Tab-separated table of C-alpha atoms in Angstrom:
chain	number	residue	atom	x	y	z
A	1	UNK	CA	113.586	90.035	112.591
A	2	UNK	CA	113.331	93.685	111.682
A	3	UNK	CA	115.244	95.910	114.092
A	4	UNK	CA	117.106	99.194	114.229
A	5	UNK	CA	120.727	98.052	114.300
A	6	UNK	CA	123.311	100.457	115.701
A	7	UNK	CA	126.258	99.763	113.424
A	8	UNK	CA	129.858	100.965	113.573
A	9	UNK	CA	131.670	101.871	110.358
A	10	UNK	CA	134.681	99.560	110.066
A	11	UNK	CA	136.126	100.719	106.750
A	12	UNK	CA	135.499	102.572	103.551
A	13	UNK	CA	136.952	101.514	100.233
A	14	UNK	CA	137.058	104.200	97.558
A	15	UNK	CA	136.802	102.805	94.029
A	16	UNK	CA	136.960	106.252	92.419
A	17	UNK	CA	135.840	109.730	93.486
A	18	UNK	CA	132.166	109.431	94.417
A	19	UNK	CA	132.092	105.622	94.164
A	20	UNK	CA	132.826	103.746	97.369
A	21	UNK	CA	131.846	100.895	99.647
A	22	UNK	CA	131.232	101.128	103.375
A	23	UNK	CA	131.426	98.121	105.660
A	24	UNK	CA	129.711	98.186	109.048
A	25	UNK	CA	129.896	95.919	112.052
A	26	UNK	CA	126.308	94.698	112.341
A	27	UNK	CA	126.357	91.028	113.432
A	28	UNK	CA	122.607	90.418	113.717
A	29	UNK	CA	121.863	92.101	110.412
A	30	UNK	CA	124.708	90.222	108.700
A	31	UNK	CA	123.180	86.955	109.905
A	32	UNK	CA	119.623	87.742	108.900
A	33	UNK	CA	119.867	89.667	105.641
A	34	UNK	CA	118.923	87.881	102.407
A	35	UNK	CA	120.097	88.887	98.917
A	36	UNK	CA	118.058	91.795	97.559
A	37	UNK	CA	116.829	93.019	100.925
A	38	UNK	CA	117.577	96.545	102.082
A	39	UNK	CA	117.902	98.764	105.128
A	40	UNK	CA	116.872	102.341	105.897
A	41	UNK	CA	120.088	104.023	106.946
A	42	UNK	CA	120.545	107.052	109.174
A	43	UNK	CA	123.920	108.570	109.946
A	44	UNK	CA	123.884	109.269	113.681
A	45	UNK	CA	123.531	112.875	114.747
A	46	UNK	CA	122.643	114.310	111.349
A	47	UNK	CA	119.383	116.073	110.558
A	48	UNK	CA	120.073	116.379	106.835
A	49	UNK	CA	118.775	114.428	105.127
A	50	UNK	CA	115.886	114.304	107.580
A	51	UNK	CA	114.484	111.037	106.305
A	52	UNK	CA	116.566	107.884	106.178
A	53	UNK	CA	117.773	106.570	102.862
A	54	UNK	CA	117.202	103.092	101.466
A	55	UNK	CA	120.301	101.045	100.692
A	56	UNK	CA	120.482	97.504	99.356
A	57	UNK	CA	122.852	95.400	101.374
A	58	UNK	CA	125.652	94.576	98.928
A	59	UNK	CA	127.268	91.834	100.934
A	60	UNK	CA	127.113	90.286	104.372
A	61	UNK	CA	129.627	88.052	106.143
A	62	UNK	CA	127.929	86.487	109.164
A	63	UNK	CA	131.149	85.036	110.599
A	64	UNK	CA	132.773	88.457	110.655
A	65	UNK	CA	129.534	90.209	111.641
A	66	UNK	CA	129.918	92.622	108.718
A	67	UNK	CA	127.519	94.206	106.259
A	68	UNK	CA	128.728	96.110	103.194
A	69	UNK	CA	127.058	98.707	100.963
A	70	UNK	CA	128.095	99.906	97.512
A	71	UNK	CA	127.409	103.614	97.204
A	72	UNK	CA	127.514	106.282	94.531
A	73	UNK	CA	127.436	109.842	95.857
A	74	UNK	CA	124.387	111.629	94.472
A	75	UNK	CA	123.170	113.936	97.266
A	76	UNK	CA	123.404	114.832	100.959
A	77	UNK	CA	122.514	111.306	102.132
A	78	UNK	CA	125.252	109.538	100.215
A	79	UNK	CA	127.656	112.422	100.952
A	80	UNK	CA	127.082	111.830	104.672
A	81	UNK	CA	128.220	108.244	104.203
A	82	UNK	CA	131.212	109.387	102.208
A	83	UNK	CA	132.199	111.724	105.060
A	84	UNK	CA	131.464	109.310	107.920
A	85	UNK	CA	134.594	108.631	109.953
A	86	UNK	CA	135.596	105.041	110.625
A	87	UNK	CA	134.412	104.100	114.106
A	88	UNK	CA	131.335	106.315	113.792
A	89	UNK	CA	127.812	104.984	114.060
A	90	UNK	CA	124.878	104.650	111.733
A	91	UNK	CA	121.442	103.177	112.381
A	92	UNK	CA	120.397	100.425	109.984
A	93	UNK	CA	116.687	99.597	110.089
A	94	UNK	CA	116.196	96.189	108.547
A	95	UNK	CA	116.148	93.696	107.015
A	96	UNK	CA	113.391	95.217	104.862
A	97	UNK	CA	111.732	93.992	101.680
A	98	UNK	CA	111.370	90.593	100.134
A	99	UNK	CA	114.702	89.690	98.494
A	100	UNK	CA	115.591	87.641	95.426
A	101	UNK	CA	114.358	84.077	95.159
A	102	UNK	CA	116.486	81.078	94.198
A	103	UNK	CA	113.668	78.616	94.907
A	104	UNK	CA	112.296	76.369	92.193
A	105	UNK	CA	115.190	76.632	89.744
A	106	UNK	CA	115.494	73.491	87.595
A	107	UNK	CA	118.640	71.329	87.872
A	108	UNK	CA	121.660	72.637	85.921
A	109	UNK	CA	119.890	75.960	85.493
A	110	UNK	CA	121.923	78.994	84.507
A	111	UNK	CA	120.834	82.445	85.602
A	112	UNK	CA	121.697	85.985	84.506
A	113	UNK	CA	122.315	89.086	86.557
A	114	UNK	CA	121.729	92.372	84.704
A	115	UNK	CA	122.974	95.526	86.434
A	116	UNK	CA	122.896	99.123	85.230
A	117	UNK	CA	125.252	101.598	86.931
A	118	UNK	CA	124.837	101.654	90.705
A	119	UNK	CA	122.229	98.909	90.130
A	120	UNK	CA	125.191	96.613	90.775
A	121	UNK	CA	124.755	97.350	94.490
A	122	UNK	CA	122.682	94.344	95.652
A	123	UNK	CA	124.527	91.636	93.709
A	124	UNK	CA	127.648	90.541	95.609
A	125	UNK	CA	125.421	88.907	98.223
A	126	UNK	CA	123.317	87.249	95.518
A	127	UNK	CA	126.464	85.844	93.884
A	128	UNK	CA	127.494	84.490	97.283
A	129	UNK	CA	124.148	82.660	97.519
A	130	UNK	CA	124.306	81.434	93.916
A	131	UNK	CA	127.829	80.115	94.438
A	132	UNK	CA	126.762	78.314	97.621
A	133	UNK	CA	123.845	76.747	95.747
A	134	UNK	CA	126.178	75.810	92.845
A	135	UNK	CA	124.061	77.754	90.361
A	136	UNK	CA	126.085	79.168	87.464
A	137	UNK	CA	125.401	82.844	86.772
A	138	UNK	CA	126.586	85.446	84.258
A	139	UNK	CA	126.888	89.132	85.082
A	140	UNK	CA	125.887	91.802	82.568
A	141	UNK	CA	127.213	95.071	83.947
A	142	UNK	CA	126.452	98.232	82.010
A	143	UNK	CA	126.678	101.986	82.398
A	144	UNK	CA	126.884	105.205	80.467
A	145	UNK	CA	130.686	105.152	80.459
A	146	UNK	CA	133.709	103.401	81.931
A	147	UNK	CA	133.572	105.553	85.068
A	148	UNK	CA	130.168	104.066	85.940
A	149	UNK	CA	131.605	100.538	85.792
A	150	UNK	CA	134.152	101.190	88.498
A	151	UNK	CA	132.556	98.588	90.783
A	152	UNK	CA	133.529	95.854	88.294
A	153	UNK	CA	136.596	95.082	90.398
A	154	UNK	CA	134.282	94.201	93.298
A	155	UNK	CA	132.861	91.391	91.137
A	156	UNK	CA	136.202	90.119	89.797
A	157	UNK	CA	136.370	86.972	91.927
A	158	UNK	CA	132.773	86.320	92.849
A	159	UNK	CA	130.764	85.727	89.664
A	160	UNK	CA	130.141	81.987	89.182
A	161	UNK	CA	130.157	82.417	85.400
A	162	UNK	CA	131.069	85.003	82.794
A	163	UNK	CA	131.054	88.793	83.075
A	164	UNK	CA	130.024	91.009	80.143
A	165	UNK	CA	130.708	94.729	80.352
A	166	UNK	CA	128.996	97.328	78.197
A	167	UNK	CA	128.904	101.128	78.036
A	168	UNK	CA	126.626	103.480	76.152
A	169	UNK	CA	129.638	105.392	74.793
A	170	UNK	CA	131.833	102.362	74.108
A	171	UNK	CA	134.556	103.522	76.513
A	172	UNK	CA	134.656	100.065	78.117
A	173	UNK	CA	133.368	96.675	76.981
A	174	UNK	CA	130.746	96.425	74.278
A	175	UNK	CA	129.251	99.650	72.976
A	176	UNK	CA	125.524	99.919	73.632
A	177	UNK	CA	122.916	99.281	76.303
A	178	UNK	CA	123.353	96.464	78.803
A	179	UNK	CA	119.924	95.174	77.831
A	180	UNK	CA	121.136	94.690	74.231
A	181	UNK	CA	124.257	92.890	75.425
A	182	UNK	CA	122.013	90.623	77.473
A	183	UNK	CA	119.489	90.073	74.658
A	184	UNK	CA	122.182	89.013	72.168
A	185	UNK	CA	123.252	86.119	74.380
A	186	UNK	CA	120.003	85.276	76.096
A	187	UNK	CA	118.173	84.541	72.865
A	188	UNK	CA	119.405	81.009	72.181
A	189	UNK	CA	116.744	80.354	69.568
A	190	UNK	CA	115.541	77.217	71.379
A	191	UNK	CA	113.808	78.707	74.364
A	192	UNK	CA	115.378	80.927	76.977
A	193	UNK	CA	119.053	80.442	77.666
A	194	UNK	CA	118.594	81.554	81.255
A	195	UNK	CA	116.243	79.981	83.785
A	196	UNK	CA	115.915	83.261	85.666
A	197	UNK	CA	117.064	86.855	85.332
A	198	UNK	CA	117.883	89.100	88.291
A	199	UNK	CA	118.091	92.781	87.451
A	200	UNK	CA	118.688	96.140	89.090
A	201	UNK	CA	119.102	99.519	87.450
A	202	UNK	CA	117.313	102.666	86.337
A	203	UNK	CA	113.711	102.584	85.137
A	204	UNK	CA	114.543	102.964	81.398
A	205	UNK	CA	116.776	99.878	81.652
A	206	UNK	CA	113.986	97.962	83.380
A	207	UNK	CA	111.455	98.991	80.745
A	208	UNK	CA	113.739	97.786	77.933
A	209	UNK	CA	114.658	94.594	79.784
A	210	UNK	CA	110.991	93.858	80.542
A	211	UNK	CA	110.309	93.703	76.781
A	212	UNK	CA	113.281	91.380	76.214
A	213	UNK	CA	112.461	88.902	78.975
A	214	UNK	CA	108.803	88.891	77.988
A	215	UNK	CA	109.746	88.045	74.386
A	216	UNK	CA	112.049	85.270	75.627
A	217	UNK	CA	109.480	84.092	78.186
A	218	UNK	CA	112.203	84.247	80.809
A	219	UNK	CA	111.172	84.459	84.501
A	220	UNK	CA	112.658	87.587	86.005
A	221	UNK	CA	113.044	89.464	89.248
A	222	UNK	CA	113.639	93.216	89.127
A	223	UNK	CA	114.965	95.113	92.136
A	224	UNK	CA	112.865	98.226	91.713
A	225	UNK	CA	114.128	101.642	92.659
A	226	UNK	CA	111.606	104.028	94.146
A	227	UNK	CA	112.153	106.928	96.500
A	228	UNK	CA	111.263	105.549	99.922
A	229	UNK	CA	110.203	107.835	102.760
A	230	UNK	CA	110.040	105.170	105.443
A	231	UNK	CA	110.812	101.705	104.051
A	232	UNK	CA	108.146	99.914	106.091
A	233	UNK	CA	104.841	100.590	104.370
A	234	UNK	CA	103.670	103.645	106.300
A	235	UNK	CA	104.233	106.604	103.976
A	236	UNK	CA	103.265	104.949	100.658
A	237	UNK	CA	105.660	107.221	98.792
A	238	UNK	CA	107.282	104.327	96.917
A	239	UNK	CA	104.266	102.919	95.130
A	240	UNK	CA	104.696	101.769	91.524
A	241	UNK	CA	101.843	101.538	88.976
A	242	UNK	CA	100.821	97.886	88.792
A	243	UNK	CA	98.951	95.550	86.464
A	244	UNK	CA	96.738	93.548	88.837
A	245	UNK	CA	95.773	96.479	91.076
A	246	UNK	CA	96.400	100.220	90.953
A	247	UNK	CA	99.766	100.168	92.734
A	248	UNK	CA	102.301	97.886	94.371
A	249	UNK	CA	104.070	99.143	97.481
A	250	UNK	CA	107.718	98.792	96.550
A	251	UNK	CA	109.113	98.577	100.089
A	252	UNK	CA	106.609	95.980	101.341
A	253	UNK	CA	105.612	93.931	98.279
A	254	UNK	CA	109.055	94.426	96.737
A	255	UNK	CA	111.568	95.773	96.166
A	256	UNK	CA	111.992	92.604	94.105
A	257	UNK	CA	109.101	92.367	91.654
A	258	UNK	CA	108.461	90.333	88.508
A	259	UNK	CA	108.230	92.726	85.521
A	260	UNK	CA	104.742	91.432	84.720
A	261	UNK	CA	103.401	93.057	87.891
A	262	UNK	CA	104.507	96.540	86.820
A	263	UNK	CA	102.410	98.724	84.505
A	264	UNK	CA	105.331	100.022	82.443
A	265	UNK	CA	103.152	102.241	80.253
A	266	UNK	CA	102.136	104.248	83.350
A	267	UNK	CA	105.665	104.993	84.536
B	1	UNK	CA	109.578	116.605	103.844
B	2	UNK	CA	107.716	117.735	100.768
B	3	UNK	CA	105.259	115.104	99.579
B	4	UNK	CA	102.461	114.621	97.107
B	5	UNK	CA	101.478	111.154	98.281
B	6	UNK	CA	97.848	112.160	98.728
B	7	UNK	CA	95.386	110.034	100.635
B	8	UNK	CA	96.097	106.478	99.535
B	9	UNK	CA	94.148	104.105	101.717
B	10	UNK	CA	92.168	100.899	101.638
B	11	UNK	CA	88.740	102.504	102.029
B	12	UNK	CA	86.377	102.439	104.972
B	13	UNK	CA	85.071	98.892	104.431
B	14	UNK	CA	88.524	97.314	104.379
B	15	UNK	CA	89.540	99.546	107.283
B	16	UNK	CA	86.686	98.189	109.397
B	17	UNK	CA	87.194	94.588	108.330
B	18	UNK	CA	90.990	94.373	108.458
B	19	UNK	CA	92.875	97.334	109.886
B	20	UNK	CA	90.739	98.248	112.888
B	21	UNK	CA	90.748	94.715	114.377
B	22	UNK	CA	94.532	94.529	113.949
B	23	UNK	CA	95.042	97.888	115.644
B	24	UNK	CA	92.699	96.936	118.485
B	25	UNK	CA	94.564	93.674	118.990
B	26	UNK	CA	97.728	95.736	119.493
B	27	UNK	CA	95.998	97.753	122.207
B	28	UNK	CA	96.247	100.987	120.245
B	29	UNK	CA	93.970	103.973	120.698
B	30	UNK	CA	92.464	104.389	117.247
B	31	UNK	CA	91.350	107.638	115.631
B	32	UNK	CA	89.952	107.397	112.104
B	33	UNK	CA	90.926	110.219	109.752
B	34	UNK	CA	88.218	110.825	107.167
B	35	UNK	CA	88.296	112.566	103.821
B	36	UNK	CA	85.828	112.937	100.958
B	37	UNK	CA	85.353	114.761	97.672
B	38	UNK	CA	81.936	116.020	98.716
B	39	UNK	CA	80.002	116.580	101.937
B	40	UNK	CA	77.963	113.479	101.091
B	41	UNK	CA	81.106	111.348	100.944
B	42	UNK	CA	82.324	112.612	104.322
B	43	UNK	CA	78.922	111.836	105.853
B	44	UNK	CA	78.790	108.382	104.251
B	45	UNK	CA	82.191	107.420	105.659
B	46	UNK	CA	81.385	108.818	109.097
B	47	UNK	CA	78.110	106.865	109.122
B	48	UNK	CA	79.984	103.696	108.168
B	49	UNK	CA	82.283	104.249	111.154
B	50	UNK	CA	79.429	105.051	113.529
B	51	UNK	CA	78.980	101.637	115.093
B	52	UNK	CA	82.606	100.528	114.948
B	53	UNK	CA	83.884	99.060	118.189
B	54	UNK	CA	87.020	100.603	119.606
B	55	UNK	CA	87.177	103.861	117.735
B	56	UNK	CA	88.233	106.662	120.077
B	57	UNK	CA	87.384	109.534	117.751
B	58	UNK	CA	86.889	110.639	114.173
B	59	UNK	CA	89.145	113.284	112.653
B	60	UNK	CA	88.009	115.201	109.574
B	61	UNK	CA	90.759	115.994	107.111
B	62	UNK	CA	89.637	119.236	105.508
B	63	UNK	CA	93.106	120.306	104.644
B	64	UNK	CA	95.037	117.902	102.440
B	65	UNK	CA	96.839	119.890	99.738
B	66	UNK	CA	97.453	116.838	97.553
B	67	UNK	CA	93.972	116.048	96.345
B	68	UNK	CA	92.440	117.812	93.416
B	69	UNK	CA	89.086	118.607	94.926
B	70	UNK	CA	87.480	118.346	98.332
B	71	UNK	CA	90.119	118.215	101.043
B	72	UNK	CA	91.616	121.632	101.317
B	73	UNK	CA	88.610	123.243	99.639
B	74	UNK	CA	86.621	122.631	102.821
B	75	UNK	CA	89.455	123.917	104.962
B	76	UNK	CA	90.104	127.144	103.117
B	77	UNK	CA	86.719	128.772	103.623
B	78	UNK	CA	85.084	129.151	107.053
B	79	UNK	CA	81.669	128.879	105.368
B	80	UNK	CA	82.555	125.581	103.714
B	81	UNK	CA	84.097	124.338	106.974
B	82	UNK	CA	80.929	125.209	108.903
B	83	UNK	CA	78.646	123.540	106.379
B	84	UNK	CA	80.672	120.316	106.352
B	85	UNK	CA	81.239	120.084	110.102
B	86	UNK	CA	77.580	120.658	110.932
B	87	UNK	CA	76.498	117.870	108.552
B	88	UNK	CA	79.079	115.461	109.944
B	89	UNK	CA	78.175	116.456	113.517
B	90	UNK	CA	74.580	115.474	112.839
B	91	UNK	CA	75.733	112.087	111.569
B	92	UNK	CA	77.865	110.954	114.496
B	93	UNK	CA	77.989	110.771	118.280
B	94	UNK	CA	81.758	110.158	118.208
B	95	UNK	CA	84.269	112.640	119.470
B	96	UNK	CA	84.837	114.826	116.430
B	97	UNK	CA	88.252	116.296	115.665
B	98	UNK	CA	88.647	118.736	112.787
B	99	UNK	CA	92.129	119.009	111.300
B	100	UNK	CA	92.764	122.552	110.160
B	101	UNK	CA	94.681	123.800	107.161
B	102	UNK	CA	97.526	126.268	107.659
B	103	UNK	CA	96.801	127.382	104.102
B	104	UNK	CA	93.459	128.872	105.171
B	105	UNK	CA	93.356	132.647	104.697
B	106	UNK	CA	92.336	133.153	108.342
B	107	UNK	CA	93.054	130.159	110.520
B	108	UNK	CA	91.328	131.551	113.618
B	109	UNK	CA	88.123	132.112	111.633
B	110	UNK	CA	88.269	128.536	110.301
B	111	UNK	CA	88.860	127.253	113.833
B	112	UNK	CA	85.915	129.250	115.131
B	113	UNK	CA	83.686	127.945	112.330
B	114	UNK	CA	84.598	124.338	113.153
B	115	UNK	CA	84.078	124.876	116.883
B	116	UNK	CA	80.726	126.646	116.427
B	117	UNK	CA	79.350	123.857	114.228
B	118	UNK	CA	80.235	120.945	116.478
B	119	UNK	CA	83.941	120.104	116.533
B	120	UNK	CA	84.953	118.755	119.944
B	121	UNK	CA	88.668	119.086	119.291
B	122	UNK	CA	90.777	120.908	116.715
B	123	UNK	CA	94.034	119.513	115.370
B	124	UNK	CA	96.507	121.821	113.717
B	125	UNK	CA	98.278	122.093	111.420
B	126	UNK	CA	98.255	120.028	108.266
B	127	UNK	CA	101.032	120.530	105.728
B	128	UNK	CA	101.864	123.819	104.044
B	129	UNK	CA	101.640	123.931	100.262
B	130	UNK	CA	105.193	123.945	98.991
B	131	UNK	CA	107.162	123.399	95.835
B	132	UNK	CA	110.629	122.260	94.887
B	133	UNK	CA	112.195	122.657	91.467
B	134	UNK	CA	115.141	120.798	90.009
B	135	UNK	CA	117.616	123.638	89.488
B	136	UNK	CA	119.078	122.096	86.342
B	137	UNK	CA	116.020	120.866	84.463
B	138	UNK	CA	113.668	123.513	85.944
B	139	UNK	CA	111.019	120.808	86.389
B	140	UNK	CA	109.041	120.519	89.627
B	141	UNK	CA	110.510	117.782	91.820
B	142	UNK	CA	107.030	116.399	92.458
B	143	UNK	CA	104.930	115.070	89.610
B	144	UNK	CA	101.897	116.823	91.139
B	145	UNK	CA	103.758	120.141	90.856
B	146	UNK	CA	103.214	121.226	94.427
B	147	UNK	CA	103.149	119.195	97.612
B	148	UNK	CA	102.650	119.372	101.355
B	149	UNK	CA	105.594	120.566	103.449
B	150	UNK	CA	105.996	118.935	106.860
B	151	UNK	CA	108.688	118.157	109.395
B	152	UNK	CA	110.998	120.427	111.424
B	153	UNK	CA	110.915	123.165	108.752
B	154	UNK	CA	107.322	124.065	109.675
B	155	UNK	CA	107.545	123.803	113.451
B	156	UNK	CA	107.803	127.536	114.277
B	157	UNK	CA	104.871	128.252	111.947
B	158	UNK	CA	102.786	125.529	113.547
B	159	UNK	CA	103.652	126.617	117.098
B	160	UNK	CA	102.598	130.176	116.243
B	161	UNK	CA	99.288	128.938	114.822
B	162	UNK	CA	98.536	126.763	117.856
B	163	UNK	CA	99.365	129.733	120.072
B	164	UNK	CA	96.996	132.001	118.121
B	165	UNK	CA	94.076	129.568	118.064
B	166	UNK	CA	94.540	128.705	121.749
B	167	UNK	CA	94.448	132.409	122.580
B	168	UNK	CA	91.318	133.016	120.508
B	169	UNK	CA	89.473	129.840	121.582
B	170	UNK	CA	90.800	128.986	125.049
B	171	UNK	CA	88.045	126.463	125.794
B	172	UNK	CA	88.658	124.197	122.784
B	173	UNK	CA	91.075	121.300	123.258
B	174	UNK	CA	93.812	121.465	120.629
B	175	UNK	CA	96.116	118.809	119.207
B	176	UNK	CA	99.375	120.343	118.036
B	177	UNK	CA	101.013	119.061	114.851
B	178	UNK	CA	104.044	120.197	112.919
B	179	UNK	CA	107.599	118.914	112.936
B	180	UNK	CA	107.629	117.254	116.347
B	181	UNK	CA	110.718	115.042	116.617
B	182	UNK	CA	112.029	115.353	120.174
B	183	UNK	CA	110.645	115.952	123.671
B	184	UNK	CA	111.398	119.672	123.613
B	185	UNK	CA	109.128	119.981	120.562
B	186	UNK	CA	106.300	118.332	122.518
B	187	UNK	CA	106.841	120.702	125.442
B	188	UNK	CA	106.815	123.670	123.070
B	189	UNK	CA	103.425	122.735	121.579
B	190	UNK	CA	101.986	122.071	125.042
B	191	UNK	CA	103.218	125.469	126.200
B	192	UNK	CA	101.632	127.112	123.162
B	193	UNK	CA	98.268	125.669	124.193
B	194	UNK	CA	97.961	122.157	122.770
B	195	UNK	CA	96.547	119.490	125.115
B	196	UNK	CA	98.001	116.712	122.970
B	197	UNK	CA	100.248	116.380	119.964
B	198	UNK	CA	100.408	114.282	116.825
B	199	UNK	CA	103.568	113.043	115.174
B	200	UNK	CA	103.687	112.400	111.453
B	201	UNK	CA	106.897	112.889	109.518
B	202	UNK	CA	109.228	111.847	112.359
B	203	UNK	CA	107.657	108.364	112.346
B	204	UNK	CA	109.114	107.804	108.901
B	205	UNK	CA	112.594	108.589	110.178
B	206	UNK	CA	112.176	106.592	113.376
B	207	UNK	CA	109.147	104.310	113.755
B	208	UNK	CA	109.730	104.140	117.528
B	209	UNK	CA	109.641	107.893	118.105
B	210	UNK	CA	106.061	108.208	119.395
B	211	UNK	CA	106.364	105.585	122.106
B	212	UNK	CA	109.715	106.969	123.156
B	213	UNK	CA	108.422	110.537	123.492
B	214	UNK	CA	105.447	109.356	125.562
B	215	UNK	CA	107.888	107.739	127.986
B	216	UNK	CA	110.202	110.751	127.982
B	217	UNK	CA	107.279	113.074	128.713
B	218	UNK	CA	106.237	110.890	131.646
B	219	UNK	CA	109.774	110.986	133.044
B	220	UNK	CA	109.946	114.756	132.539
B	221	UNK	CA	106.724	115.212	134.500
B	222	UNK	CA	107.699	112.746	137.233
B	223	UNK	CA	111.090	114.452	137.718
B	224	UNK	CA	109.339	117.763	138.272
B	225	UNK	CA	106.364	116.431	140.190
B	226	UNK	CA	104.019	117.951	137.654
B	227	UNK	CA	101.213	116.727	135.391
B	228	UNK	CA	101.013	117.083	131.621
B	229	UNK	CA	97.848	119.151	132.039
B	230	UNK	CA	99.743	121.812	133.955
B	231	UNK	CA	102.163	122.186	131.046
B	232	UNK	CA	99.329	123.115	128.681
B	233	UNK	CA	99.181	126.795	127.750
B	234	UNK	CA	102.071	127.974	129.943
B	235	UNK	CA	103.156	130.347	127.194
B	236	UNK	CA	99.648	131.823	127.104
B	237	UNK	CA	99.941	132.716	130.751
B	238	UNK	CA	103.397	134.209	130.301
B	239	UNK	CA	102.390	136.059	127.142
B	240	UNK	CA	104.443	136.967	124.118
B	241	UNK	CA	105.732	140.405	124.934
B	242	UNK	CA	104.131	141.333	121.647
B	243	UNK	CA	101.245	140.403	119.461
B	244	UNK	CA	101.541	136.871	118.021
B	245	UNK	CA	101.327	137.171	114.299
B	246	UNK	CA	103.240	140.434	114.134
B	247	UNK	CA	105.451	140.449	111.096
B	248	UNK	CA	108.073	142.943	112.154
């Protein structure tokens, strides 16, 4: 059930300057959150940023009562999390949004996870669910350069399949876009290699990936990124141009959306 | 908050069929906020709402800065305000609230025009037209170019405007709006002359804020053995020590 959870920061792990994870004690949230869902986070006692910020829950361990977020510092909201002292409080409004779906996968199905940059954030929890369901999954993790792939160590032990790294500048893994790395392997020639694709990243990555999965006729779920004022359908700031109606409300009807619902030419 | 969200909504028919029954089932007091491109559209929507069960009042939005026509156009000229309000007044028996634009050249004149043509209540203020630019790319942050500024940044401006309109039109009930987040903000608007307040932006930060402030206000009054009504306009009685609106 959606609630405003008062959570205490247990620890911060710095992967590199500006890239870190924060783990909060939030037992109810840890129990209820599903992969791909998010919270609206407010650091207690701060007026800047005034509005909360949306964060995908990266991982949740119900037994320990812990919820973890992967964060890249980009502005005052993420900087507040970077500065938050262990033992301090934040308010986590959630769970919000719909989450990824593992339902209806055929037996022995293999799935792909495609992540661009900080788009890796929601996937540790999804890999936990895929592992529990014994569904093999490959991770395609891409970024502009090696520095943007610093979260790769977070995935070292948890991907129930292979991991393919790529960078635009070739400084780590294959040189080129993550969508190309995915397309090279996903196109098996005899129908789609993957039964489902889960993706999160910037809009240009989504637009390119949407063309690939459409060509391969591969069912896909994209974790859309839109600036969210509230996270619960009141402000309507996060709408995305849609195909079947003018807009979809990302926070309520998403954030996980099939690419066919998004009017890419209007973005 | 600087936004260019505009007036996305489901339309009056879906509002009557779906949203109003849901709000009534929750026990909420419902005020419908109405906007149109033309006077005819405002009147048509108000007429559609006329026989709705459980509508406490109708509020005219004549001041949204994020729509290309209509909206703020009606709010920026006292003549246009008067023409619209008198037509809507003729079309409805409901309590009529007119939401004023802080971007109007003379807010008191706009307020007077709305009052003289049939507004029962005035609400003020809507958002201020603002702009933000990415310092690196030099592009506007909002795709619309400009947007409406709300939240704590506008509170002193809004309090001043409520104070001025309350002074000029002491018999018109006012609803104060602009950056209210905590109880002291509510008390400030009441002191300036508002009989009630609206909360917008703060709901996005904390969806429970309105209910909490209602309770806090009740406790504040109970602790002091006073009524909300006696808090209204206290600053008017004390005075400013100067002329509100002075720039020096």
